[in-house]
Amino acid sequence: MPTSIIERYKRILSGDQKRFSPYEFENIQFRKKKIQLVLRYAIETVKQWTPEQAREQLTMKDVKELKLHLVSEFIEPPIEAKADDVYYLVEYAYPYLPRPTEAQKVLWVYQEVLAGKRKHFPLHYFQSVKGEERAKICFEYMWKELLQVKDYKDLPRLFYKTEDAYSILRKFKLKILVDSLYFSPFDLVTEMYPDLADPLLWEEGAVKEILLQKK
C-alpha cells in the first residue's frame, strides 16, 4: 500500500535505510501518490510548515537534508525552474495550491533575466507555439513598460533602422527572439502585429512624418 512508504521514509531519515528500493516507484499507478505522501510528510510533520510556507521557504539545502532528492528525480521541473529552484516540489505535493498564470511565469523569467539573476532564458524557451506566446509577452512588456511606448503603431519609428532595432533588443535582452524565432526585427514586429506589415510604415520618410504629426 502507498501509505507504508512513510515507514520506509522514516527509516531513511533516521539513517537505518540508505534509499528506497529500485522497485519502489515502478508501479506508475501508485507512483504519484507515494511521492506526494513523502513530500507532505517532510513538509507537514518534519518541517511543520503549511503548504504555503513550504513553497516560500523550502530550499535545496532542505531537500538534501530531508532526502527528498530520492523522490524529486521522478518529478520533471517546469521549464521556468532554475537549477536550485525547488518550489515545484511543493506544487507537486499540493496540486490545489494556486498557480501563477502563464503570463506571470513568463514575466518572472524575463524580469530575472533583466536583473541578472539568470544569465539567459531557459533552453528552448521560445520554440513552438507556446514559445511564440512567450515571445510576445516579453516583447510587449519591453515596449509598454520599459520603453513606455503608448501605442504599438509607434513601433516602426523605433525599429525601422536595423542597427537601432538590434541595439534596443540587446539592451533589453530580447535579441534572442531574432536569433531563434524571427528573421529580423522587422519580421518580429510584423509577425506580432500584422497590420504593421505595410512597407510604407517602415520608410524613413513615413516615420519622420509620423514623428512630426506627434509634435
mmCIF file of N, CA and C in Angstrom, residues 83-203:
data_model
loop_
_atom_site.group_PDB
_atom_site.id
_atom_site.type_symbol
_atom_site.label_atom_id
_atom_site.label_comp_id
_atom_site.label_asym_id
_atom_site.label_seq_id
_atom_site.Cartn_x
_atom_site.Cartn_y
_atom_site.Cartn_z
ATOM 1 N N ALA A 83 18.234 25.798 -11.725
ATOM 2 C CA ALA A 83 18.832 24.574 -11.185
ATOM 3 C C ALA A 83 18.611 24.427 -9.684
ATOM 4 N N ASP A 84 18.570 25.562 -8.954
ATOM 5 C CA ASP A 84 18.417 25.481 -7.496
ATOM 6 C C ASP A 84 16.992 25.756 -7.027
ATOM 7 N N ASP A 85 16.043 25.845 -7.935
ATOM 8 C CA ASP A 85 14.634 26.046 -7.560
ATOM 9 C C ASP A 85 14.010 24.721 -7.124
ATOM 10 N N VAL A 86 13.231 24.775 -6.061
ATOM 11 C CA VAL A 86 12.556 23.554 -5.587
ATOM 12 C C VAL A 86 11.071 23.799 -5.296
ATOM 13 N N TYR A 87 10.580 24.983 -5.594
ATOM 14 C CA TYR A 87 9.179 25.320 -5.315
ATOM 15 C C TYR A 87 8.205 24.342 -5.974
ATOM 16 N N TYR A 88 8.605 23.812 -7.123
ATOM 17 C CA TYR A 88 7.704 22.933 -7.873
ATOM 18 C C TYR A 88 7.481 21.599 -7.173
ATOM 19 N N LEU A 89 8.368 21.224 -6.266
ATOM 20 C CA LEU A 89 8.146 20.012 -5.475
ATOM 21 C C LEU A 89 6.927 20.192 -4.567
ATOM 22 N N VAL A 90 6.802 21.391 -4.018
ATOM 23 C CA VAL A 90 5.649 21.694 -3.164
ATOM 24 C C VAL A 90 4.377 21.715 -4.000
ATOM 25 N N GLU A 91 4.465 22.280 -5.179
ATOM 26 C CA GLU A 91 3.293 22.330 -6.056
ATOM 27 C C GLU A 91 2.883 20.918 -6.502
ATOM 28 N N TYR A 92 3.851 20.047 -6.635
ATOM 29 C CA TYR A 92 3.554 18.657 -6.980
ATOM 30 C C TYR A 92 2.830 17.967 -5.815
ATOM 31 N N ALA A 93 3.278 18.260 -4.608
ATOM 32 C CA ALA A 93 2.674 17.650 -3.423
ATOM 33 C C ALA A 93 1.265 18.159 -3.172
ATOM 34 N N TYR A 94 1.027 19.419 -3.531
ATOM 35 C CA TYR A 94 -0.276 20.042 -3.268
ATOM 36 C C TYR A 94 -0.823 20.653 -4.572
ATOM 37 N N PRO A 95 -1.437 19.836 -5.393
ATOM 38 C CA PRO A 95 -1.907 20.326 -6.706
ATOM 39 C C PRO A 95 -2.940 21.442 -6.616
ATOM 40 N N TYR A 96 -3.591 21.567 -5.452
ATOM 41 C CA TYR A 96 -4.644 22.576 -5.315
ATOM 42 C C TYR A 96 -4.091 23.973 -5.044
ATOM 43 N N LEU A 97 -2.814 24.095 -4.755
ATOM 44 C CA LEU A 97 -2.250 25.427 -4.493
ATOM 45 C C LEU A 97 -2.432 26.316 -5.713
ATOM 46 N N PRO A 98 -2.786 27.569 -5.513
ATOM 47 C CA PRO A 98 -2.937 28.479 -6.660
ATOM 48 C C PRO A 98 -1.626 28.589 -7.437
ATOM 49 N N ARG A 99 -1.730 28.601 -8.743
ATOM 50 C CA ARG A 99 -0.558 28.703 -9.607
ATOM 51 C C ARG A 99 -0.551 30.068 -10.300
ATOM 52 N N PRO A 100 0.631 30.610 -10.581
ATOM 53 C CA PRO A 100 0.682 31.831 -11.394
ATOM 54 C C PRO A 100 0.203 31.534 -12.807
ATOM 55 N N THR A 101 -0.308 32.552 -13.480
ATOM 56 C CA THR A 101 -0.727 32.394 -14.868
ATOM 57 C C THR A 101 0.502 32.237 -15.752
ATOM 58 N N GLU A 102 0.287 31.809 -16.990
ATOM 59 C CA GLU A 102 1.400 31.668 -17.930
ATOM 60 C C GLU A 102 2.110 33.008 -18.118
ATOM 61 N N ALA A 103 1.332 34.087 -18.250
ATOM 62 C CA ALA A 103 1.934 35.415 -18.430
ATOM 63 C C ALA A 103 2.773 35.804 -17.216
ATOM 64 N N GLN A 104 2.297 35.502 -16.026
ATOM 65 C CA GLN A 104 3.049 35.826 -14.808
ATOM 66 C C GLN A 104 4.361 35.044 -14.753
ATOM 67 N N LYS A 105 4.323 33.782 -15.159
ATOM 68 C CA LYS A 105 5.544 32.978 -15.172
ATOM 69 C C LYS A 105 6.550 33.525 -16.181
ATOM 70 N N VAL A 106 6.059 33.908 -17.339
ATOM 71 C CA VAL A 106 6.942 34.446 -18.380
ATOM 72 C C VAL A 106 7.592 35.743 -17.905
ATOM 73 N N LEU A 107 6.797 36.622 -17.299
ATOM 74 C CA LEU A 107 7.345 37.899 -16.838
ATOM 75 C C LEU A 107 8.309 37.701 -15.670
ATOM 76 N N TRP A 108 8.066 36.715 -14.842
ATOM 77 C CA TRP A 108 9.010 36.385 -13.758
ATOM 78 C C TRP A 108 10.366 36.001 -14.349
ATOM 79 N N VAL A 109 10.339 35.144 -15.363
ATOM 80 C CA VAL A 109 11.583 34.735 -16.011
ATOM 81 C C VAL A 109 12.263 35.938 -16.660
ATOM 82 N N TYR A 110 11.505 36.724 -17.414
ATOM 83 C CA TYR A 110 12.084 37.867 -18.129
ATOM 84 C C TYR A 110 12.668 38.886 -17.154
ATOM 85 N N GLN A 111 11.960 39.163 -16.076
ATOM 86 C CA GLN A 111 12.461 40.135 -15.104
ATOM 87 C C GLN A 111 13.731 39.636 -14.420
ATOM 88 N N GLU A 112 13.839 38.321 -14.215
ATOM 89 C CA GLU A 112 15.074 37.782 -13.647
ATOM 90 C C GLU A 112 16.225 37.874 -14.647
ATOM 91 N N VAL A 113 15.941 37.708 -15.922
ATOM 92 C CA VAL A 113 16.970 37.891 -16.955
ATOM 93 C C VAL A 113 17.435 39.344 -16.968
ATOM 94 N N LEU A 114 16.488 40.266 -16.924
ATOM 95 C CA LEU A 114 16.826 41.694 -16.919
ATOM 96 C C LEU A 114 17.644 42.075 -15.689
ATOM 97 N N ALA A 115 17.326 41.468 -14.553
ATOM 98 C CA ALA A 115 18.004 41.801 -13.299
ATOM 99 C C ALA A 115 19.341 41.088 -13.137
ATOM 100 N N GLY A 116 19.642 40.178 -14.064
ATOM 101 C CA GLY A 116 20.898 39.442 -13.972
ATOM 102 C C GLY A 116 20.837 38.231 -13.070
ATOM 103 N N LYS A 117 19.647 37.886 -12.580
ATOM 104 C CA LYS A 117 19.513 36.698 -11.735
ATOM 105 C C LYS A 117 19.602 35.425 -12.567
ATOM 106 N N ARG A 118 19.332 35.566 -13.847
ATOM 107 C CA ARG A 118 19.512 34.483 -14.808
ATOM 108 C C ARG A 118 20.463 34.978 -15.892
ATOM 109 N N LYS A 119 21.360 34.132 -16.340
ATOM 110 C CA LYS A 119 22.272 34.525 -17.413
ATOM 111 C C LYS A 119 21.556 34.548 -18.756
ATOM 112 N N HIS A 120 20.531 33.734 -18.881
ATOM 113 C CA HIS A 120 19.813 33.654 -20.143
ATOM 114 C C HIS A 120 18.447 33.005 -19.907
ATOM 115 N N PHE A 121 17.618 33.028 -20.935
ATOM 116 C CA PHE A 121 16.322 32.363 -20.856
ATOM 117 C C PHE A 121 16.524 30.843 -20.841
ATOM 118 N N PRO A 122 15.538 30.100 -20.324
ATOM 119 C CA PRO A 122 15.657 28.640 -20.349
ATOM 120 C C PRO A 122 15.823 28.113 -21.774
ATOM 121 N N LEU A 123 16.469 26.985 -21.887
ATOM 122 C CA LEU A 123 16.699 26.358 -23.181
ATOM 123 C C LEU A 123 15.368 26.070 -23.880
ATOM 124 N N HIS A 124 15.303 26.400 -25.162
ATOM 125 C CA HIS A 124 14.111 26.173 -25.996
ATOM 126 C C HIS A 124 12.899 26.978 -25.525
ATOM 127 N N TYR A 125 13.112 28.040 -24.785
ATOM 128 C CA TYR A 125 12.005 28.790 -24.185
ATOM 129 C C TYR A 125 11.097 29.434 -25.224
ATOM 130 N N PHE A 126 11.656 29.791 -26.362
ATOM 131 C CA PHE A 126 10.858 30.483 -27.377
ATOM 132 C C PHE A 126 10.543 29.606 -28.594
ATOM 133 N N GLN A 127 10.629 28.312 -28.419
ATOM 134 C CA GLN A 127 10.285 27.405 -29.515
ATOM 135 C C GLN A 127 8.825 26.966 -29.404
ATOM 136 N N SER A 128 8.257 26.576 -30.529
ATOM 137 C CA SER A 128 6.877 26.089 -30.625
ATOM 138 C C SER A 128 5.877 27.252 -30.492
ATOM 139 N N VAL A 129 4.606 26.904 -30.575
ATOM 140 C CA VAL A 129 3.543 27.916 -30.471
ATOM 141 C C VAL A 129 3.592 28.592 -29.110
ATOM 142 N N LYS A 130 3.807 27.815 -28.068
ATOM 143 C CA LYS A 130 3.904 28.397 -26.718
ATOM 144 C C LYS A 130 5.088 29.357 -26.632
ATOM 145 N N GLY A 131 6.178 29.025 -27.333
ATOM 146 C CA GLY A 131 7.330 29.913 -27.355
ATOM 147 C C GLY A 131 7.013 31.240 -27.999
ATOM 148 N N GLU A 132 6.208 31.221 -29.050
ATOM 149 C CA GLU A 132 5.792 32.466 -29.704
ATOM 150 C C GLU A 132 4.935 33.309 -28.757
ATOM 151 N N GLU A 133 4.100 32.642 -27.980
ATOM 152 C CA GLU A 133 3.276 33.368 -26.999
ATOM 153 C C GLU A 133 4.173 34.015 -25.941
ATOM 154 N N ARG A 134 5.184 33.286 -25.500
ATOM 155 C CA ARG A 134 6.119 33.849 -24.508
ATOM 156 C C ARG A 134 6.870 35.039 -25.096
ATOM 157 N N ALA A 135 7.259 34.913 -26.354
ATOM 158 C CA ALA A 135 7.993 35.989 -27.018
ATOM 159 C C ALA A 135 7.159 37.260 -27.046
ATOM 160 N N LYS A 136 5.882 37.132 -27.368
ATOM 161 C CA LYS A 136 5.030 38.326 -27.445
ATOM 162 C C LYS A 136 4.825 38.951 -26.074
ATOM 163 N N ILE A 137 4.686 38.114 -25.033
ATOM 164 C CA ILE A 137 4.532 38.649 -23.667
ATOM 165 C C ILE A 137 5.766 39.466 -23.285
ATOM 166 N N CYS A 138 6.948 38.931 -23.570
ATOM 167 C CA CYS A 138 8.190 39.650 -23.252
ATOM 168 C C CYS A 138 8.318 40.926 -24.070
ATOM 169 N N PHE A 139 8.043 40.816 -25.367
ATOM 170 C CA PHE A 139 8.201 41.972 -26.248
ATOM 171 C C PHE A 139 7.231 43.087 -25.866
ATOM 172 N N GLU A 140 5.986 42.714 -25.548
ATOM 173 C CA GLU A 140 5.012 43.739 -25.156
ATOM 174 C C GLU A 140 5.405 44.389 -23.835
ATOM 175 N N TYR A 141 5.955 43.601 -22.922
ATOM 176 C CA TYR A 141 6.420 44.184 -21.663
ATOM 177 C C TYR A 141 7.550 45.178 -21.938
ATOM 178 N N MET A 142 8.408 44.835 -22.879
ATOM 179 C CA MET A 142 9.522 45.715 -23.202
ATOM 180 C C MET A 142 9.040 47.059 -23.710
ATOM 181 N N TRP A 143 8.157 47.041 -24.739
ATOM 182 C CA TRP A 143 7.799 48.342 -25.317
ATOM 183 C C TRP A 143 6.778 49.115 -24.478
ATOM 184 N N LYS A 144 5.937 48.395 -23.737
ATOM 185 C CA LYS A 144 4.941 49.091 -22.914
ATOM 186 C C LYS A 144 5.533 49.612 -21.603
ATOM 187 N N GLU A 145 6.259 48.747 -20.900
ATOM 188 C CA GLU A 145 6.718 49.085 -19.557
ATOM 189 C C GLU A 145 8.128 49.677 -19.522
ATOM 190 N N LEU A 146 9.015 49.155 -20.354
ATOM 191 C CA LEU A 146 10.408 49.612 -20.293
ATOM 192 C C LEU A 146 10.664 50.806 -21.215
ATOM 193 N N LEU A 147 10.077 50.768 -22.397
ATOM 194 C CA LEU A 147 10.253 51.879 -23.341
ATOM 195 C C LEU A 147 9.139 52.920 -23.227
ATOM 196 N N GLN A 148 8.086 52.580 -22.493
ATOM 197 C CA GLN A 148 6.964 53.496 -22.274
ATOM 198 C C GLN A 148 6.315 53.959 -23.588
ATOM 199 N N VAL A 149 6.246 53.075 -24.546
ATOM 200 C CA VAL A 149 5.551 53.378 -25.801
ATOM 201 C C VAL A 149 4.063 53.176 -25.556
ATOM 202 N N LYS A 150 3.250 54.137 -25.978
ATOM 203 C CA LYS A 150 1.823 54.099 -25.669
ATOM 204 C C LYS A 150 1.017 53.261 -26.654
ATOM 205 N N ASP A 151 1.470 53.198 -27.907
ATOM 206 C CA ASP A 151 0.684 52.546 -28.952
ATOM 207 C C ASP A 151 1.602 51.678 -29.815
ATOM 208 N N TYR A 152 1.186 50.454 -30.076
ATOM 209 C CA TYR A 152 2.019 49.554 -30.878
ATOM 210 C C TYR A 152 2.262 50.104 -32.282
ATOM 211 N N LYS A 153 1.394 51.004 -32.734
ATOM 212 C CA LYS A 153 1.562 51.583 -34.069
ATOM 213 C C LYS A 153 2.782 52.506 -34.144
ATOM 214 N N ASP A 154 3.352 52.815 -32.976
ATOM 215 C CA ASP A 154 4.567 53.632 -32.943
ATOM 216 C C ASP A 154 5.835 52.786 -33.070
ATOM 217 N N LEU A 155 5.697 51.481 -33.110
ATOM 218 C CA LEU A 155 6.874 50.611 -33.140
ATOM 219 C C LEU A 155 7.754 50.803 -34.378
ATOM 220 N N PRO A 156 7.190 51.058 -35.565
ATOM 221 C CA PRO A 156 8.070 51.271 -36.723
ATOM 222 C C PRO A 156 9.077 52.397 -36.539
ATOM 223 N N ARG A 157 8.708 53.443 -35.815
ATOM 224 C CA ARG A 157 9.652 54.558 -35.640
ATOM 225 C C ARG A 157 10.844 54.164 -34.761
ATOM 226 N N LEU A 158 10.671 53.104 -33.959
ATOM 227 C CA LEU A 158 11.779 52.622 -33.135
ATOM 228 C C LEU A 158 12.603 51.555 -33.848
ATOM 229 N N PHE A 159 11.955 50.835 -34.752
ATOM 230 C CA PHE A 159 12.585 49.655 -35.321
ATOM 231 C C PHE A 159 12.878 49.753 -36.818
ATOM 232 N N TYR A 160 12.620 50.904 -37.433
ATOM 233 C CA TYR A 160 12.803 50.955 -38.879
ATOM 234 C C TYR A 160 14.281 50.939 -39.277
ATOM 235 N N LYS A 161 15.165 51.382 -38.390
ATOM 236 C CA LYS A 161 16.598 51.255 -38.641
ATOM 237 C C LYS A 161 17.097 49.980 -37.971
ATOM 238 N N THR A 162 17.625 49.087 -38.782
ATOM 239 C CA THR A 162 18.001 47.769 -38.271
ATOM 240 C C THR A 162 18.995 47.850 -37.119
ATOM 241 N N GLU A 163 20.002 48.728 -37.251
ATOM 242 C CA GLU A 163 21.014 48.809 -36.193
ATOM 243 C C GLU A 163 20.412 49.322 -34.876
ATOM 244 N N ASP A 164 19.449 50.269 -34.976
ATOM 245 C CA ASP A 164 18.778 50.765 -33.770
ATOM 246 C C ASP A 164 17.908 49.672 -33.152
ATOM 247 N N ALA A 165 17.244 48.912 -34.016
ATOM 248 C CA ALA A 165 16.383 47.830 -33.536
ATOM 249 C C ALA A 165 17.191 46.798 -32.765
ATOM 250 N N TYR A 166 18.326 46.407 -33.325
ATOM 251 C CA TYR A 166 19.170 45.424 -32.639
ATOM 252 C C TYR A 166 19.719 45.978 -31.328
ATOM 253 N N SER A 167 20.035 47.253 -31.334
ATOM 254 C CA SER A 167 20.551 47.883 -30.115
ATOM 255 C C SER A 167 19.516 47.835 -28.995
ATOM 256 N N ILE A 168 18.258 48.106 -29.336
ATOM 257 C CA ILE A 168 17.175 48.055 -28.343
ATOM 258 C C ILE A 168 16.989 46.635 -27.840
ATOM 259 N N LEU A 169 16.951 45.687 -28.753
ATOM 260 C CA LEU A 169 16.741 44.288 -28.362
ATOM 261 C C LEU A 169 17.882 43.765 -27.491
ATOM 262 N N ARG A 170 19.113 44.173 -27.823
ATOM 263 C CA ARG A 170 20.255 43.750 -26.994
ATOM 264 C C ARG A 170 20.163 44.360 -25.600
ATOM 265 N N LYS A 171 19.831 45.640 -25.550
ATOM 266 C CA LYS A 171 19.758 46.335 -24.268
ATOM 267 C C LYS A 171 18.756 45.668 -23.327
ATOM 268 N N PHE A 172 17.634 45.245 -23.901
ATOM 269 C CA PHE A 172 16.574 44.673 -23.074
ATOM 270 C C PHE A 172 16.509 43.141 -23.178
ATOM 271 N N LYS A 173 17.638 42.539 -23.563
ATOM 272 C CA LYS A 173 17.837 41.082 -23.503
ATOM 273 C C LYS A 173 16.871 40.285 -24.373
ATOM 274 N N LEU A 174 16.407 40.882 -25.473
ATOM 275 C CA LEU A 174 15.470 40.164 -26.327
ATOM 276 C C LEU A 174 15.999 39.915 -27.740
ATOM 277 N N LYS A 175 17.287 40.099 -27.948
ATOM 278 C CA LYS A 175 17.848 39.785 -29.264
ATOM 279 C C LYS A 175 17.673 38.298 -29.582
ATOM 280 N N ILE A 176 17.562 37.486 -28.548
ATOM 281 C CA ILE A 176 17.348 36.057 -28.733
ATOM 282 C C ILE A 176 16.095 35.772 -29.559
ATOM 283 N N LEU A 177 15.127 36.693 -29.534
ATOM 284 C CA LEU A 177 13.905 36.481 -30.315
ATOM 285 C C LEU A 177 14.211 36.447 -31.803
ATOM 286 N N VAL A 178 15.107 37.330 -32.240
ATOM 287 C CA VAL A 178 15.501 37.341 -33.650
ATOM 288 C C VAL A 178 16.438 36.176 -33.936
ATOM 289 N N ASP A 179 17.289 35.861 -32.994
ATOM 290 C CA ASP A 179 18.249 34.764 -33.190
ATOM 291 C C ASP A 179 17.562 33.411 -33.328
ATOM 292 N N SER A 180 16.453 33.214 -32.602
ATOM 293 C CA SER A 180 15.867 31.874 -32.539
ATOM 294 C C SER A 180 14.481 31.743 -33.150
ATOM 295 N N LEU A 181 13.798 32.871 -33.367
ATOM 296 C CA LEU A 181 12.390 32.759 -33.753
ATOM 297 C C LEU A 181 12.028 33.544 -35.007
ATOM 298 N N TYR A 182 12.653 34.695 -35.195
ATOM 299 C CA TYR A 182 12.301 35.568 -36.323
ATOM 300 C C TYR A 182 13.530 35.838 -37.189
ATOM 301 N N PHE A 183 13.282 36.288 -38.430
ATOM 302 C CA PHE A 183 14.388 36.526 -39.353
ATOM 303 C C PHE A 183 15.054 37.879 -39.129
ATOM 304 N N SER A 184 14.300 38.840 -38.603
ATOM 305 C CA SER A 184 14.806 40.203 -38.445
ATOM 306 C C SER A 184 13.900 40.947 -37.474
ATOM 307 N N PRO A 185 14.316 42.125 -36.996
ATOM 308 C CA PRO A 185 13.426 42.930 -36.156
ATOM 309 C C PRO A 185 12.124 43.287 -36.880
ATOM 310 N N PHE A 186 12.230 43.573 -38.162
ATOM 311 C CA PHE A 186 11.023 43.860 -38.968
ATOM 312 C C PHE A 186 10.082 42.657 -38.932
ATOM 313 N N ASP A 187 10.627 41.476 -39.126
ATOM 314 C CA ASP A 187 9.826 40.255 -39.109
ATOM 315 C C ASP A 187 9.199 40.044 -37.734
ATOM 316 N N LEU A 188 9.951 40.308 -36.686
ATOM 317 C CA LEU A 188 9.448 40.177 -35.319
ATOM 318 C C LEU A 188 8.204 41.045 -35.113
ATOM 319 N N VAL A 189 8.332 42.320 -35.451
ATOM 320 C CA VAL A 189 7.235 43.267 -35.217
ATOM 321 C C VAL A 189 6.024 42.940 -36.082
ATOM 322 N N THR A 190 6.252 42.644 -37.338
ATOM 323 C CA THR A 190 5.122 42.434 -38.252
ATOM 324 C C THR A 190 4.456 41.064 -38.072
ATOM 325 N N GLU A 191 5.190 40.096 -37.545
ATOM 326 C CA GLU A 191 4.556 38.810 -37.222
ATOM 327 C C GLU A 191 3.626 38.975 -36.017
ATOM 328 N N MET A 192 4.054 39.783 -35.052
ATOM 329 C CA MET A 192 3.225 40.005 -33.865
ATOM 330 C C MET A 192 2.068 40.949 -34.145
ATOM 331 N N TYR A 193 2.317 41.920 -35.026
ATOM 332 C CA TYR A 193 1.293 42.919 -35.347
ATOM 333 C C TYR A 193 1.168 43.013 -36.868
ATOM 334 N N PRO A 194 0.399 42.114 -37.478
ATOM 335 C CA PRO A 194 0.333 42.020 -38.946
ATOM 336 C C PRO A 194 -0.078 43.307 -39.646
ATOM 337 N N ASP A 195 -0.862 44.158 -38.992
ATOM 338 C CA ASP A 195 -1.287 45.396 -39.659
ATOM 339 C C ASP A 195 -0.149 46.411 -39.777
ATOM 340 N N LEU A 196 1.018 46.099 -39.180
ATOM 341 C CA LEU A 196 2.185 46.971 -39.339
ATOM 342 C C LEU A 196 3.082 46.504 -40.482
ATOM 343 N N ALA A 197 2.614 45.525 -41.249
ATOM 344 C CA ALA A 197 3.442 44.960 -42.317
ATOM 345 C C ALA A 197 3.497 45.828 -43.570
ATOM 346 N N ASP A 198 2.682 46.857 -43.631
ATOM 347 C CA ASP A 198 2.699 47.753 -44.782
ATOM 348 C C ASP A 198 4.084 48.391 -44.914
ATOM 349 N N PRO A 199 4.802 48.150 -46.026
ATOM 350 C CA PRO A 199 6.164 48.692 -46.190
ATOM 351 C C PRO A 199 6.235 50.202 -46.053
ATOM 352 N N LEU A 200 5.140 50.887 -46.378
ATOM 353 C CA LEU A 200 5.135 52.351 -46.296
ATOM 354 C C LEU A 200 5.348 52.836 -44.862
ATOM 355 N N LEU A 201 4.892 52.046 -43.899
ATOM 356 C CA LEU A 201 5.058 52.433 -42.493
ATOM 357 C C LEU A 201 6.515 52.400 -42.060
ATOM 358 N N TRP A 202 7.344 51.696 -42.826
ATOM 359 C CA TRP A 202 8.729 51.479 -42.455
ATOM 360 C C TRP A 202 9.703 52.325 -43.274
ATOM 361 N N GLU A 203 9.171 53.117 -44.189
ATOM 362 C CA GLU A 203 10.048 54.004 -44.956
ATOM 363 C C GLU A 203 10.437 55.191 -44.098
#
